[in-house]
């Protein structure tokens, strides 16, 4: 999606958006998305769909910063778990619903690892504008997310397959039945997700950070972030862009494999797609499916691959992969800092730590890690990490190559006896 900025005449300074803070009774000024309407001007105000998304926080996290290897005051967490459905997806969903309303759509569909479906189900249920149809891989989404879709009343289709299968099927079904598709192949989703970066800048008093680190699954966020910075630069609202780091889980590392090992680049829009096709053929021949505890990013065929390559080009980006062990340790550190996240989100922190260890990120650079989803989205992974029950640990985490829980906070088991309870508290506190 491209705008003719000469005709649109966007604001001449980012400080322009501050005047909206005093008009918070107006839903368009309240929304963390639509208060930046001038930077995603594809819809008239009368068509905008908002449920108050984007009231999120940029949090200076020194404890996590220390773990990553940063000097005090240099690591920030952008906490998108504060959105109404508990993940960043509401940014994109508000924008997609706005466009869907403009087209007169009455049904909307998505394939999902759980958060897109929770968000779609929520927007459908609150606005009553559309019926939600969601496709999920059977057994592939966490209970927190599945429970949202069911509670909000979405038609939930569990496919015997994984996200990559569900994504392929939903595109066919939507085409055949004329259902509006809200996966991030939908460019309006990405327009909404640009605002995560606007809020990061806002949180930094409109200063550009040195790094933005984001988990990579379907690559919608990374694509949207690159577009946000390219446009701000074009309009003249910023004078430099941050570097972008996209972090794959090692068990779902298509972007890492293609960019860092096989040299795939944006190349002015002429990326070497034979490299992509060759890699996907190889995955098929080896019967390799995506596999990671970070189920949100358990994706081998990211739909926004090419847009992400462009973002990497715009922001002098790098890609890294992190193991499930690294993800869960980072997640425990994030949780101990108070703003918990789900496993996929912690990939950003684990990735920042790896880049810091390599010396790619300097200890005094200003780094923003995106926490994409709330801690309560996936309690199974969290409880398994902290458990004292070895069988539980092995079943949920050991099977994924996780060997230890270095930052576990284990519950203390005591008999139902006052003396024993007091003894335990004195012993452990
Ligand atoms: N983090 C979380 C919590 C997610 O739910 C997702 C994607 C990502 C990161 C990856 O983001 O696609 O922009 O690279 N979840 C999708 C879903 C696939 O269906 O909810 P991306």
XYZ file of C-alpha atoms in Angstrom, residues 16-403:
388
model
C 1.645 17.019 16.340
C 0.155 13.814 17.743
C 0.516 14.977 21.340
C -2.466 17.319 21.025
C -4.668 14.225 20.699
C -3.872 13.202 24.272
C -6.167 15.917 25.618
C -9.127 14.644 23.566
C -9.338 11.125 24.931
C -13.155 11.097 25.007
C -13.000 10.906 21.211
C -12.503 7.185 20.372
C -10.255 8.099 17.445
C -7.973 10.150 19.676
C -8.093 7.506 22.432
C -7.093 4.585 20.200
C -3.337 4.004 20.192
C -3.818 3.244 16.519
C -6.104 5.977 15.219
C -4.455 8.815 17.025
C -1.909 8.303 14.230
C -4.650 8.317 11.589
C -2.719 10.845 9.463
C -0.016 8.175 8.993
C -2.456 5.479 7.842
C -4.933 7.611 5.953
C -6.736 4.931 3.960
C -10.191 5.368 5.526
C -12.453 8.269 6.417
C -12.998 8.760 10.159
C -16.648 7.746 9.800
C -15.629 4.212 8.768
C -13.033 3.582 11.461
C -13.571 0.524 13.682
C -11.949 0.817 17.101
C -12.426 -0.910 20.436
C -9.753 1.080 22.262
C -6.718 -0.906 21.116
C -3.132 0.234 21.434
C -3.063 1.468 25.060
C 0.342 -0.131 25.363
C 3.494 0.640 27.248
C 7.151 1.180 26.508
C 8.799 -0.057 29.660
C 12.439 0.581 30.624
C 13.488 -2.858 31.849
C 16.827 -2.793 33.621
C 16.583 -6.321 35.040
C 15.995 -7.804 31.608
C 18.578 -5.371 30.236
C 21.202 -6.791 32.571
C 20.331 -10.315 31.434
C 20.724 -9.224 27.812
C 24.049 -7.547 28.624
C 22.986 -3.923 28.288
C 24.002 -0.935 30.371
C 21.264 0.477 32.639
C 18.564 2.454 30.861
C 19.300 1.022 27.417
C 16.797 -1.841 27.090
C 13.083 -1.223 26.606
C 10.186 -3.621 26.270
C 7.226 -2.578 24.136
C 4.418 -4.416 25.892
C 1.732 -5.218 23.317
C 0.148 -7.765 25.664
C -1.884 -4.851 27.040
C -4.141 -4.845 23.986
C -7.806 -5.841 24.471
C -7.274 -9.403 23.226
C -3.857 -9.653 24.851
C -1.633 -9.399 21.793
C -0.354 -6.958 19.158
C -2.845 -8.396 16.673
C -5.488 -5.856 17.689
C -3.439 -3.166 15.939
C -3.861 -4.937 12.645
C -7.398 -6.112 13.305
C -8.744 -2.612 13.918
C -7.324 -1.503 10.567
C -8.500 -4.635 8.719
C -12.009 -4.310 10.185
C -12.087 -0.699 9.059
C -11.299 -1.741 5.511
C -13.654 -4.731 5.657
C -16.459 -2.419 6.716
C -15.693 -0.175 3.719
C -16.097 -3.193 1.442
C -19.379 -4.261 3.064
C -18.010 -7.652 4.142
C -20.208 -9.705 6.479
C -17.850 -12.598 7.212
C -14.147 -12.560 8.032
C -11.726 -15.477 8.240
C -8.176 -16.221 9.308
C -5.789 -19.091 9.857
C -4.067 -18.716 13.158
C -1.627 -19.948 15.739
C -4.112 -18.420 18.166
C -3.657 -14.691 18.544
C -5.052 -13.541 15.205
C -8.066 -15.750 15.831
C -8.559 -14.367 19.355
C -8.399 -10.847 17.966
C -10.731 -11.554 15.037
C -13.198 -13.263 17.370
C -13.085 -10.312 19.757
C -13.620 -7.633 17.098
C -16.474 -9.646 15.560
C -18.158 -10.147 18.891
C -17.782 -6.561 20.139
C -18.643 -4.749 16.894
C -21.197 -7.258 15.516
C -20.053 -6.157 12.067
C -18.971 -9.590 10.892
C -19.136 -13.311 11.656
C -15.739 -14.803 12.425
C -14.512 -18.034 10.850
C -11.182 -19.232 12.149
C -8.894 -22.052 11.040
C -6.510 -23.540 13.558
C -4.151 -26.492 13.414
C -5.499 -29.204 15.674
C -3.553 -29.234 18.959
C -1.369 -26.399 17.699
C -2.709 -23.491 19.689
C -2.405 -22.816 23.381
C -5.426 -23.008 25.653
C -5.414 -19.315 26.538
C -5.923 -18.443 22.874
C -8.350 -21.227 22.011
C -10.497 -20.296 24.988
C -10.789 -16.726 23.689
C -12.045 -17.818 20.253
C -14.571 -20.177 21.818
C -15.752 -17.696 24.438
C -16.189 -14.924 21.858
C -18.326 -17.210 19.723
C -16.207 -17.605 16.570
C -16.858 -20.516 14.233
C -13.703 -22.485 15.011
C -12.495 -24.993 12.417
C -9.789 -27.316 13.714
C -7.825 -28.706 10.803
C -5.847 -31.925 11.060
C -2.580 -30.160 10.219
C -0.436 -27.235 11.314
C -0.515 -23.476 10.717
C 1.059 -23.745 7.265
C -1.746 -26.140 6.234
C -4.433 -23.927 7.790
C -3.018 -20.857 6.028
C -3.138 -22.569 2.630
C -6.715 -23.806 3.186
C -8.119 -20.510 4.485
C -6.894 -18.679 1.391
C -8.673 -21.192 -0.841
C -11.870 -21.147 1.226
C -11.981 -17.337 1.418
C -11.550 -17.057 -2.328
C -14.241 -19.632 -3.007
C -16.812 -18.313 -0.505
C -15.960 -14.606 -0.809
C -15.000 -14.251 2.843
C -12.845 -11.285 3.910
C -9.383 -12.551 4.895
C -7.726 -10.895 7.907
C -4.379 -12.693 7.954
C -1.388 -10.435 7.468
C -1.387 -11.118 3.706
C -4.011 -8.385 4.042
C -2.057 -5.108 3.628
C -4.461 -3.190 5.883
C -3.329 -5.353 8.804
C 0.187 -4.067 8.300
C -0.990 -0.459 8.190
C -2.369 -0.927 11.702
C 0.780 -2.646 12.931
C 2.905 0.314 11.832
C 1.514 2.165 14.843
C 3.451 -0.085 17.242
C 6.531 1.768 16.014
C 4.823 5.163 16.319
C 4.107 4.378 19.963
C 7.709 3.259 20.490
C 8.881 6.618 19.173
C 6.309 8.371 21.344
C 7.620 6.464 24.388
C 11.145 7.640 23.534
C 10.045 11.281 23.165
C 10.109 10.896 19.382
C 13.734 9.758 19.343
C 14.669 6.853 17.090
C 16.126 3.840 18.968
C 19.251 2.084 17.697
C 17.585 -1.323 17.437
C 14.123 -2.800 17.205
C 14.082 -6.533 17.937
C 10.985 -8.526 17.006
C 10.013 -12.203 16.837
C 9.455 -13.472 13.291
C 6.594 -15.817 12.398
C 4.447 -14.822 9.452
C 6.640 -11.685 9.259
C 3.815 -9.168 9.367
C 5.291 -7.081 12.172
C 8.770 -6.839 10.732
C 7.286 -5.860 7.347
C 5.041 -3.247 8.946
C 7.876 -1.807 11.023
C 10.112 -1.412 7.968
C 7.276 0.332 6.115
C 6.595 2.628 9.069
C 10.188 3.815 9.181
C 10.527 4.114 5.406
C 7.440 6.328 5.317
C 8.464 8.478 8.284
C 11.801 9.031 6.585
C 10.124 9.858 3.279
C 7.796 12.372 4.918
C 10.710 13.885 6.821
C 9.392 13.096 10.318
C 12.578 11.214 11.275
C 16.114 11.622 9.985
C 17.380 8.073 10.436
C 15.935 4.579 10.829
C 16.759 2.030 13.564
C 18.323 -1.307 12.760
C 15.904 -4.204 12.733
C 16.559 -7.673 14.168
C 14.062 -10.407 13.340
C 14.270 -13.475 15.573
C 13.116 -16.918 14.470
C 12.683 -19.935 16.692
C 15.316 -22.482 15.662
C 12.553 -25.006 14.927
C 10.814 -22.606 12.517
C 13.721 -20.736 10.982
C 12.865 -20.155 7.322
C 13.844 -16.481 7.360
C 17.113 -17.176 9.147
C 17.979 -19.997 6.778
C 17.166 -18.006 3.644
C 18.703 -14.672 4.633
C 21.692 -15.562 6.778
C 22.688 -18.925 5.268
C 21.517 -18.693 1.666
C 21.974 -14.967 1.097
C 18.415 -14.106 0.036
C 17.946 -10.336 -0.313
C 15.232 -7.862 -1.342
C 17.351 -6.864 -4.319
C 15.189 -3.935 -5.371
C 12.095 -6.131 -5.496
C 13.721 -8.829 -7.610
C 14.516 -11.350 -4.852
C 15.780 -14.700 -6.031
C 12.578 -16.669 -5.523
C 14.166 -19.869 -6.770
C 16.036 -19.930 -3.442
C 12.705 -19.846 -1.631
C 11.099 -22.517 -3.790
C 14.226 -24.687 -3.455
C 14.117 -24.424 0.322
C 10.408 -25.249 0.523
C 10.971 -28.282 -1.722
C 13.721 -29.392 0.606
C 11.422 -29.042 3.639
C 8.797 -31.157 1.867
C 11.279 -33.832 0.795
C 12.566 -34.138 4.347
C 9.001 -34.046 5.753
C 10.125 -31.239 8.034
C 7.382 -29.304 9.813
C 7.812 -26.267 12.010
C 8.333 -27.232 15.649
C 8.831 -24.951 18.652
C 7.387 -24.330 22.106
C 6.758 -20.783 20.849
C 3.609 -21.973 19.068
C 2.743 -18.432 17.886
C 5.740 -18.500 15.530
C 5.626 -22.192 14.618
C 5.520 -21.295 10.924
C 7.699 -22.506 8.052
C 6.132 -20.631 5.136
C 5.799 -16.995 6.174
C 3.367 -15.139 3.906
C 5.148 -11.796 4.253
C 8.598 -13.093 3.375
C 9.218 -10.618 0.560
C 7.896 -7.583 2.420
C 10.151 -8.560 5.315
C 13.156 -8.684 2.971
C 12.356 -5.110 2.010
C 12.145 -4.135 5.699
C 15.537 -5.761 6.332
C 16.935 -3.706 3.464
C 15.361 -0.452 4.744
C 16.615 -0.981 8.296
C 19.988 -2.657 7.668
C 18.462 -5.691 9.351
C 19.774 -8.972 10.691
C 18.069 -12.297 11.370
C 18.892 -14.734 14.159
C 17.496 -18.006 15.443
C 17.139 -18.942 19.115
C 16.476 -22.318 20.723
C 13.444 -23.160 22.840
C 15.781 -23.277 25.846
C 16.917 -19.700 25.162
C 13.326 -18.587 24.595
C 12.071 -20.026 27.885
C 14.989 -18.690 29.924
C 14.420 -15.225 28.425
C 10.695 -15.549 29.108
C 11.377 -16.304 32.772
C 13.557 -13.194 32.979
C 10.828 -11.077 31.400
C 8.290 -12.514 33.837
C 10.570 -11.839 36.796
C 10.668 -8.204 35.639
C 6.898 -8.019 36.003
C 5.443 -7.724 32.531
C 5.107 -11.347 31.554
C 4.899 -12.544 27.986
C 4.194 -15.689 26.028
C 7.079 -17.772 24.630
C 7.133 -16.292 21.099
C 7.501 -12.780 22.488
C 10.536 -13.772 24.537
C 12.331 -14.730 21.326
C 12.981 -11.000 20.933
C 14.801 -10.830 24.272
C 16.699 -14.078 23.610
C 17.664 -12.691 20.188
C 18.861 -9.402 21.652
C 21.010 -11.358 24.125
C 22.544 -13.382 21.297
C 23.259 -10.258 19.234
C 24.767 -8.559 22.268
C 27.011 -11.600 22.894
C 28.167 -11.455 19.269
C 28.944 -7.757 19.666
C 26.479 -6.827 16.923
C 24.484 -4.827 19.472
C 26.615 -2.551 21.677
C 25.939 -2.390 25.425
C 25.204 1.339 25.282
C 22.887 1.241 22.280
C 19.194 1.855 22.788
C 17.303 -1.373 22.144
C 13.552 -1.977 21.999
C 12.311 -5.578 22.179
C 8.700 -6.140 21.182
C 6.676 -8.272 23.598
C 3.975 -9.384 21.214
C 1.648 -11.368 23.487
C 0.528 -11.600 27.113
C 1.890 -14.050 29.683
C -1.534 -15.680 30.237
C -1.841 -16.701 26.595
C 0.157 -19.855 27.237
C 0.149 -20.893 30.905
C 1.126 -24.473 30.030
C 4.647 -23.474 28.986
C 5.090 -21.244 32.028
C 3.885 -23.784 34.571
C 5.979 -26.536 32.979
C 9.089 -24.339 33.262
C 8.541 -23.671 36.958
C 7.286 -27.136 37.884
C 8.810 -29.552 40.373
C 7.165 -32.434 38.503
C 9.851 -33.934 36.273
C 7.307 -35.838 34.181
C 5.408 -32.623 33.433
C 8.653 -30.869 32.533
C 9.680 -33.691 30.223
C 6.281 -33.929 28.575
C 5.956 -30.221 27.728
C 9.552 -29.020 27.474
C 11.981 -31.951 27.539
C 10.402 -33.227 24.334
C 11.490 -29.939 22.727
C 15.105 -30.186 23.787
C 14.751 -27.967 26.850
C 17.091 -29.429 29.464
